[in-house]
Structure formats: C-alpha cells, structure tokens
XYZ file of C-alpha atoms in Angstrom:
498
model
C 0.048 0.057 -0.032
C 3.024 2.297 0.136
C 1.979 3.993 -3.177
C -1.416 4.863 -1.783
C -1.358 8.306 -0.156
C -3.702 9.294 2.500
C -4.081 12.875 3.739
C -5.492 13.301 7.361
C -6.937 16.648 8.109
C -6.489 17.265 11.862
C -4.206 15.550 14.504
C -6.979 14.950 17.081
C -7.276 11.529 18.671
C -9.332 10.224 15.748
C -6.962 11.455 13.114
C -3.835 10.277 15.050
C -5.121 6.793 15.379
C -6.313 6.516 11.733
C -2.867 7.861 10.675
C -1.025 5.311 12.845
C -3.103 2.325 11.695
C -2.726 3.245 8.081
C 0.992 4.062 8.283
C 1.593 0.723 10.058
C -0.028 -1.073 7.049
C 2.181 0.604 4.610
C 0.145 3.661 3.384
C 1.874 6.929 2.680
C 0.274 9.129 5.278
C 0.586 12.865 5.769
C -1.210 14.583 8.625
C -2.133 18.286 8.441
C -2.770 20.131 11.524
C -3.245 23.910 12.061
C -2.149 23.868 15.706
C 1.512 23.631 16.608
C 1.076 20.298 18.362
C -1.145 17.109 18.052
C -4.153 16.466 20.244
C -6.996 18.502 18.957
C -9.194 18.958 22.012
C -6.726 16.906 24.083
C -4.705 20.064 24.416
C -2.453 21.846 26.802
C -2.306 25.512 27.789
C 0.468 27.403 29.539
C -0.279 28.509 33.049
C 2.247 30.307 35.233
C 5.493 28.367 34.617
C 4.002 25.098 33.663
C 1.366 23.606 31.347
C -2.016 22.236 32.130
C -4.390 19.765 30.428
C -7.187 21.999 29.055
C -9.267 19.260 27.394
C -10.107 15.644 28.425
C -8.794 14.675 31.834
C -10.093 11.093 32.222
C -8.832 8.036 30.377
C -11.055 4.935 30.450
C -11.397 1.910 28.239
C -7.617 1.390 28.397
C -8.106 -1.740 26.139
C -8.801 0.472 23.253
C -5.271 1.883 23.383
C -3.741 -1.433 24.154
C -5.253 -2.729 21.008
C -4.229 0.215 18.883
C -0.559 0.014 20.041
C -0.474 -3.705 19.508
C -1.858 -3.283 15.980
C 1.081 -0.997 15.260
C 3.658 -3.479 16.596
C 4.094 -1.732 19.957
C 3.268 -2.038 23.651
C 1.253 0.800 25.222
C 3.240 0.716 28.585
C 6.456 1.211 26.654
C 5.252 4.595 25.506
C 3.004 5.849 28.344
C 3.171 5.499 32.127
C -0.299 4.724 33.427
C -1.616 4.245 36.952
C -5.046 2.962 37.700
C -6.955 5.355 39.983
C -8.309 3.992 43.227
C -10.615 6.963 43.757
C -12.755 7.570 40.692
C -13.982 11.072 41.884
C -14.831 12.992 45.033
C -18.343 14.482 44.978
C -19.633 17.339 47.237
C -23.012 18.994 47.798
C -22.148 21.190 50.772
C -19.371 21.670 53.303
C -20.456 18.471 55.155
C -21.922 16.223 52.349
C -19.062 14.284 50.559
C -18.848 10.923 48.730
C -16.091 9.189 46.990
C -16.646 6.558 44.384
C -13.824 3.982 44.059
C -12.404 1.554 41.469
C -13.471 -1.166 43.869
C -17.206 -1.681 43.679
C -17.678 -2.995 47.157
C -15.828 -0.104 48.571
C -18.166 2.377 46.715
C -21.215 0.402 48.066
C -19.856 0.771 51.580
C -19.212 4.530 50.977
C -22.734 5.001 49.583
C -24.172 3.019 52.603
C -22.396 5.313 55.141
C -23.427 8.392 53.016
C -27.261 7.552 52.235
C -28.040 4.226 53.999
C -27.833 0.472 53.430
C -30.892 0.566 50.959
C -29.112 2.877 48.697
C -26.042 0.743 48.862
C -28.028 -2.295 47.739
C -29.641 -0.351 44.979
C -26.322 0.907 43.777
C -25.060 -2.613 43.321
C -28.358 -3.419 41.451
C -27.733 -0.282 39.320
C -24.100 -1.325 38.618
C -25.184 -4.679 37.410
C -27.704 -3.104 35.105
C -24.982 -0.683 33.775
C -22.852 -3.663 33.154
C -25.561 -5.447 31.065
C -25.963 -2.212 29.051
C -22.307 -1.956 28.228
C -22.057 -5.762 27.329
C -25.172 -5.452 25.167
C -23.874 -2.664 23.219
C -20.098 -3.129 23.008
C -20.162 -5.382 19.974
C -23.155 -4.488 17.924
C -22.921 -0.757 18.623
C -19.543 0.567 19.914
C -17.318 -1.605 17.703
C -19.794 -1.662 14.777
C -19.106 0.437 11.642
C -22.649 1.300 10.955
C -25.127 0.515 13.721
C -28.824 0.800 13.360
C -31.785 -0.023 15.608
C -32.689 -2.843 13.192
C -29.208 -4.042 12.959
C -28.722 -4.089 16.785
C -31.935 -6.203 17.119
C -30.794 -8.600 14.460
C -27.345 -8.907 15.935
C -28.772 -9.703 19.393
C -31.054 -12.451 18.036
C -33.824 -14.038 20.090
C -31.525 -14.737 23.020
C -30.431 -11.205 23.321
C -33.714 -9.414 22.938
C -34.344 -9.590 26.750
C -31.003 -7.649 27.192
C -31.985 -5.154 24.617
C -35.202 -4.579 26.447
C -33.470 -4.220 29.781
C -31.224 -1.530 28.649
C -34.242 0.833 28.356
C -33.396 2.626 25.228
C -36.789 4.526 25.244
C -36.472 5.758 28.846
C -34.529 8.906 29.850
C -31.441 8.399 32.156
C -32.969 10.565 34.695
C -36.207 8.485 34.909
C -34.129 5.218 34.950
C -32.013 6.491 37.862
C -35.287 7.208 39.832
C -35.994 3.503 39.547
C -32.698 2.776 41.441
C -31.993 5.697 43.812
C -34.216 7.290 46.377
C -31.635 9.794 47.536
C -31.822 12.702 45.063
C -28.068 13.334 45.522
C -27.248 9.961 43.965
C -29.667 10.431 41.127
C -27.971 13.711 40.575
C -24.467 12.106 40.667
C -25.062 9.367 38.246
C -27.191 11.676 36.044
C -24.028 13.667 35.455
C -22.762 10.837 33.272
C -24.938 12.223 30.473
C -22.667 15.316 30.310
C -19.799 13.044 29.439
C -21.245 13.125 25.938
C -22.442 16.671 26.170
C -26.070 15.947 26.959
C -28.771 16.483 29.490
C -29.707 13.606 31.806
C -33.332 14.841 31.486
C -33.209 14.064 27.683
C -30.534 11.487 27.258
C -31.461 7.752 27.039
C -31.035 5.427 29.866
C -28.325 3.521 27.825
C -25.845 6.220 29.054
C -25.802 4.410 32.359
C -23.096 2.277 30.727
C -20.606 5.067 31.615
C -20.843 3.911 35.217
C -19.706 0.538 34.217
C -16.916 2.063 31.966
C -15.501 3.895 34.988
C -15.735 0.956 37.274
C -13.703 -0.974 34.781
C -10.906 1.397 35.304
C -9.966 5.199 35.321
C -6.298 5.652 34.412
C -3.942 8.548 35.449
C -1.423 9.396 32.733
C 2.072 10.456 34.002
C 2.694 13.899 32.602
C -0.881 14.565 31.595
C -3.340 13.445 28.991
C -1.691 15.378 26.229
C 1.083 12.717 26.468
C -1.406 10.278 24.798
C -1.484 12.405 21.724
C 2.316 12.894 21.704
C 2.839 9.228 22.093
C 0.479 8.436 19.151
C 2.088 10.979 16.898
C 5.591 9.707 17.783
C 4.652 6.118 16.988
C 2.842 7.111 13.790
C 6.061 8.947 12.674
C 8.121 5.934 13.605
C 5.808 3.909 11.178
C 6.314 6.419 8.358
C 3.614 9.005 8.736
C 4.503 12.681 8.096
C 3.105 15.430 10.331
C 2.942 19.024 9.318
C 1.837 21.496 12.008
C 0.789 25.108 11.434
C -0.815 23.807 8.265
C -4.302 25.176 7.862
C -6.522 23.220 5.330
C -8.678 25.532 3.373
C -10.468 22.984 1.222
C -10.673 19.232 0.415
C -10.243 19.125 -3.308
C -12.632 16.874 -5.421
C -12.379 15.716 -8.957
C -14.923 13.537 -10.795
C -17.188 13.181 -7.669
C -14.180 12.028 -5.565
C -11.938 13.386 -2.873
C -8.551 13.745 -4.502
C -6.481 15.888 -2.140
C -6.188 19.241 -0.164
C -5.646 22.879 -0.740
C -3.865 24.740 2.137
C -4.485 28.272 3.174
C -1.073 29.003 1.934
C -2.144 27.910 -1.582
C -0.165 24.633 -1.609
C -1.883 21.726 -3.084
C -1.591 18.221 -1.835
C -2.614 15.232 -3.900
C -4.017 12.114 -2.188
C -5.875 8.897 -3.026
C -8.020 9.297 0.058
C -8.736 12.022 2.691
C -9.768 11.398 6.299
C -11.214 14.587 7.930
C -10.778 14.594 11.759
C -12.931 17.638 12.371
C -16.432 18.213 13.559
C -19.010 16.924 11.043
C -20.908 20.258 11.447
C -17.882 22.055 10.016
C -17.826 19.683 7.042
C -21.624 20.206 6.388
C -21.244 24.012 6.762
C -18.609 24.153 3.907
C -15.744 25.082 6.289
C -13.567 22.624 4.304
C -14.851 23.483 0.889
C -18.317 23.546 -0.727
C -17.407 20.407 -2.673
C -17.502 18.092 0.302
C -20.388 19.848 2.262
C -23.073 17.567 0.739
C -21.140 14.509 2.109
C -22.204 15.444 5.657
C -25.623 16.171 7.371
C -25.887 19.654 8.695
C -26.565 19.891 12.528
C -28.947 22.504 13.800
C -27.807 24.651 16.581
C -30.588 23.229 18.817
C -29.201 19.702 18.327
C -25.604 20.568 19.510
C -24.115 19.166 22.637
C -22.722 21.184 25.596
C -20.024 23.721 25.428
C -18.168 24.921 28.543
C -16.528 27.783 30.321
C -13.196 26.715 31.766
C -10.685 28.259 33.968
C -7.241 26.909 33.988
C -5.507 28.377 37.122
C -2.452 28.133 39.224
C -3.626 29.016 42.722
C -3.346 28.226 46.393
C -6.301 26.243 47.783
C -7.537 25.524 51.238
C -10.514 24.100 53.108
C -11.531 21.074 50.944
C -9.382 17.940 50.624
C -9.145 17.703 46.837
C -8.640 14.516 44.978
C -7.630 14.308 41.311
C -11.191 14.487 40.108
C -13.797 16.429 42.015
C -17.376 17.419 41.384
C -19.301 20.160 43.169
C -23.008 19.989 42.648
C -25.573 22.661 42.166
C -28.759 22.663 44.397
C -31.123 22.587 41.516
C -30.141 20.164 38.753
C -33.224 20.628 36.549
C -32.805 24.432 36.596
C -29.084 24.016 35.435
C -30.017 22.112 32.301
C -33.062 24.195 31.516
C -30.916 27.286 31.599
C -28.451 25.854 29.170
C -30.711 24.078 26.705
C -33.918 26.075 26.966
C -32.718 29.573 27.626
C -29.161 29.540 26.260
C -27.682 30.769 29.468
C -24.854 29.904 31.652
C -26.471 28.501 34.897
C -26.751 30.876 37.722
C -25.618 28.101 40.038
C -23.628 25.571 38.071
C -22.261 22.181 38.863
C -18.454 22.631 38.780
C -15.811 20.080 37.798
C -12.301 20.498 39.234
C -9.318 18.547 38.054
C -6.430 19.119 40.446
C -3.681 18.056 38.220
C -0.876 18.012 40.802
C -2.708 15.551 43.095
C -3.035 11.779 42.914
C -5.648 9.727 44.641
C -3.785 7.482 47.144
C -3.418 10.087 49.638
C -4.489 13.722 50.182
C -1.668 15.984 48.984
C -0.759 18.942 50.920
C 0.730 21.861 49.218
C 1.783 25.379 50.433
C 2.226 26.789 46.923
C -0.052 27.253 43.916
C -1.354 24.149 42.227
C -2.731 23.552 38.652
C -6.453 23.372 38.584
C -8.840 23.022 35.582
C -12.386 24.204 36.645
C -15.282 23.580 34.267
C -18.927 24.525 34.169
C -21.304 23.466 31.415
C -22.608 26.196 28.887
C -24.646 26.371 25.721
C -22.994 26.011 22.388
C -23.661 29.464 21.092
C -20.142 30.567 20.336
C -20.966 31.377 16.668
C -24.239 33.108 17.518
C -23.280 35.298 20.528
C -20.171 35.836 22.525
C -20.933 36.006 26.261
C -19.484 39.465 27.238
C -16.958 40.181 29.971
C -19.742 40.842 32.594
C -21.457 37.559 31.889
C -18.123 35.530 32.110
C -17.246 37.418 35.250
C -20.626 36.588 36.796
C -20.228 32.904 35.753
C -16.762 32.934 37.434
C -18.343 34.324 40.691
C -21.014 31.786 40.616
C -18.693 28.820 39.880
C -16.241 29.623 42.559
C -19.039 30.476 44.946
C -20.316 26.891 44.646
C -16.765 25.813 45.517
C -16.857 27.956 48.561
C -20.196 26.666 49.676
C -18.688 23.272 49.558
C -15.655 24.315 51.501
C -13.051 24.956 48.766
C -11.429 28.255 48.757
C -9.322 29.165 45.787
C -6.937 32.135 46.228
C -7.756 33.906 43.100
C -6.163 37.130 44.172
C -2.767 35.600 43.173
C -3.970 33.289 40.422
C -2.686 32.967 36.905
C -5.775 32.082 34.970
C -6.702 31.165 31.362
C -10.370 31.493 30.663
C -12.025 29.566 27.645
C -15.489 30.401 26.610
C -17.883 28.941 23.915
C -16.771 31.594 21.540
C -13.205 30.516 22.111
C -14.077 26.916 21.505
C -15.708 27.911 18.304
C -12.576 29.610 17.088
C -10.457 26.525 18.106
C -12.998 24.221 16.503
C -14.778 26.135 13.774
C -18.401 25.275 12.793
C -19.308 23.829 16.240
C -20.530 26.919 18.084
C -18.203 25.596 20.775
C -20.042 22.296 21.110
C -17.474 19.918 22.546
C -19.113 16.572 21.767
C -20.872 17.045 18.374
C -24.520 16.039 18.394
C -26.333 15.914 21.757
C -27.504 12.433 22.654
C -31.036 13.492 23.232
C -33.656 10.822 22.452
C -33.386 7.206 21.804
C -32.301 7.521 18.231
C -29.656 10.433 18.524
C -26.655 7.990 18.770
C -27.747 6.291 15.590
C -27.762 9.624 13.792
C -24.000 10.280 14.156
C -22.061 10.165 10.870
C -20.308 7.012 9.833
C -16.658 6.774 8.859
C -17.621 6.369 5.223
C -19.325 9.346 3.515
C -21.362 9.754 0.385
C -18.299 11.062 -1.439
C -15.818 8.310 -2.420
C -12.461 8.823 -1.087
C -13.687 10.928 1.960
C -13.844 9.582 5.318
C -14.556 10.977 8.833
C -13.205 10.548 12.328
C -13.522 12.297 15.714
C -15.777 12.667 18.577
C -18.815 13.871 16.429
C -18.528 10.676 14.367
C -19.831 7.238 15.584
C -19.154 5.820 18.152
C -19.278 9.196 19.835
C -17.262 11.615 22.058
C -14.691 10.815 24.650
C -11.100 9.747 24.307
C -11.582 6.009 23.751
C -14.604 6.512 21.408
C -12.786 9.220 19.248
C -9.976 6.677 19.048
C -12.337 3.925 17.941
C -13.600 6.368 15.271
C -10.119 6.657 13.828
C -9.811 2.644 13.804
C -13.151 2.582 12.049
C -12.083 5.271 9.442
C -8.943 3.379 8.815
C -10.684 -0.056 8.482
C -13.190 1.459 5.966
C -10.438 3.004 3.900
C -8.455 -0.171 3.869
C -11.452 -2.243 2.815
C -12.153 0.156 0.051
C -8.611 0.170 -1.089
C -8.500 -3.604 -1.261
C -11.695 -3.650 -3.282
C -10.314 -1.480 -5.990
C-alpha cells in the first residue's frame, strides 16, 4: 500500500489513530494540523511556569489503546506510564456532604451506605449490574460496529439477546431510569451527571448512558505527565511507522475531482494530492462548507438546537484551602433541573452550576498538601452558542463568581487574588474548532435515536472518510480513538476492493 497516499486533516485523537493504523499497514500518510502540536481537544495550555491539560482529563477503556498500540507492533506501557486510579472522583453537595466513588465496587457500595443508607448501597449494586448489562449488550453491535442501526442491533442480538436489549431501556431517559434505582436525590444527580460526558442533559438523554458507570468501574487511568502525552505518544509512534506530520498547516479545502476526494488545498495555496482523505474535524464544520463547498453535501448539517454542551473553563495556578481535593472532584448545584433548563432552553450559563475541578498536581492514594500554587482545571457546562453570540466580559465574570461561589459553599477556597488564569468560553471553543458553536461533543445524545444519527466513517463522497468525537461511536477519548480505527478500516477495505 506504500504507493497509496492518504491525507489526514486534523491531529486529534481520531486522526492520530487513523494515521497510525494506516502507516503501520504501509500507506503513505501525511497529517495536516493547524495547531502547533497534536491532540485537538486533548490540548495543553500554558499556566504560570507550567502547562495544564485543558481538554479531556479522564482516560477509560484502556483496552482500546492497548489494541491500537498492539496493531502498530508496539506496547502501550513502553510509551506511556499509566496508573489505575483508586478513587474515581470525590463529590460534594455542601461543606458536610461528600462522597467518594472507588475503582473497587464493594468499597463504593460501603461509602454509599455510610452516606445514604444500606438501602441505597443495595440499589447501587443493582444499578451497577444493570449498567454492566447495558455495556455488554452494546459493545459489540454498537460501539465496535461500523454502521449500527436499531434494526441491525436487534438482528445482531437475536432472540436470546432481545431480553437484554429490552432491559437496557433505550426509550427511557437516564433521569427516569435513575429514579428506579436511587431514592436519595443526590445519588440520582451524581449518576445523572454521566450524560454530560457526551455533552447531554440527563433529562433528555437515553438510559443507555448508564453504561458510563460501568466503564468507570472497569478502570480510570492517570497518565503520568498529563493526558496530552497520549497524543504525543500516538504522533511519535505514527512517525516511526512512516507518517509525516505538518503543524501550522491550515487546510482551506478538500479538493474533489470526478465526484471523488482527491487531495487538499492549504490556506497557503499549496496543493496536496491524495488517493483518499480522512477529515478529523467536527461533522458540522464539514456540512457548513468550512472545508470546501465540494464536500459539504457529504455530511448532514447539525441544527444549533441539536448541539451538545459547550463549557466555560478556568485553567488556574492558585493556592487552595479548606477542601481535601482528589484528582477528580465534582461540586454539585442545588437545582439540577434548573441548570439544564438554563443551558438547553434559555441559552444561558447557569446561575448556580455544577463545577468540575481536576487538581492535576494531586494523585488519589493520599490527600496531597501543598503550600504553593497548584494547577486546577475548573469547568462549568454552557450552551454551544459561540458562533451566535459571545458572552460578554460581565457575563463571564458573573459565571466565574457563581462557579467559585459553589466551590466556597462546599468548603473549597481558591486564592484567586494571586491566580494565573486562562479562561476559555464557547466563543473561544468555536475559534479553536470552527463550525461547532463551541459544542465539545458533536450532536447531543437526546432521544433514543440520537446515537444512531451520528455520521459514519464512510461518507457519500468516495475517497472521503470522517473521524473524531462527532462521528460514530461518539465523544470521549476512547470513542474518538475507535472512530479513527473505523475510518482506517473502512479506507483499507475500500482500497482492497479497487
């Protein structure tokens, strides 16, 4: 395949994996990335004298990356130092209400029992068994499948599997399903938050998203040096297998000829010929013509109302006190329905948001103490309206006061008087990832059919393939990686068929 040239637009996780898999199979691969480093949303930002992960902070489904590295003739542990987290996350509702979830299921059940009673601990174990069933039912016919459909899912399951398909409750919302398991509203809120992992509201997302609970229980991994190291490791290995990376290379257009993708035109005017093109960008950008009018019909437009969540983030270096932070921490609002109504119905940043804090200088085996500043990524959900309106300085300032006010209510005080801080808003995310409005997860998973509406790796235009979190199987680091594998597989099958 060495004489077959593939151009990959974007060095996000999907593009990196596709490039690695194809280069390892002998394709001539060139990756064009407008940023100065690989990673896409898995990016770093400078803060004080250090750098901080400003994108994904959690690695799950390690087996995906074990398989990817093995396919390329490598071993994951030779390229990345990973440690399994013992504490999945610390959760707080006030200065006295705290709950840790653990990698050990029994330990989590004990913690929930101490927090909310023996009945809730028992119901948690029942919920966990249901989440495991959901995951196992969907892994093969949906997550790994190139082109899943409701009918195909039913056909794959067969008569023996129809019971499992019914039990995963695809037509019920996550929030309603959680009400069948948890009587304590705080636990319903905690597990409802998993819908936000794919940029959705628990009040509109399907109950199948409870599978996230099982994915976390299977293992959350801490990456030595930060999540960005994953992108660097993939790029390094792809280069070793023959791929070429060009950074600071903005793609203006995917060139077509004879109703086929045939190469790229860069913003500099340079042309790059290719036998096939993989676009690792948001599908909405393709459909909007951001990569040329010639390929726009190959993707389905996404209405602004169907977008997933955006965010406002604060990457800070600051002293903290009062709350014993773990690596991953969640500080909940007191009115969860109001939070999502503000975002999805009124297009506003919630007046009292749930706040996620990743304390990147802390582990989870013991509570670290520090007298100096530490690196924190603080995040609140926001509407994906970055291409429609820019929240002004006063709105962002109020959002900051509200977010850090929630932290203070739960006992965490951040010394912002001496803080080095980088703020990223939906408008900033739109500039980083054009055509999205700042949506970080592509299409929102609202309604039972939403997950089946994501674009496949193959498009209607021969020679053009898609990868990334807005493509099947969906957002998240391992899912985006799987999209890259599916794109490479589709391209390889088509090349062999010629």
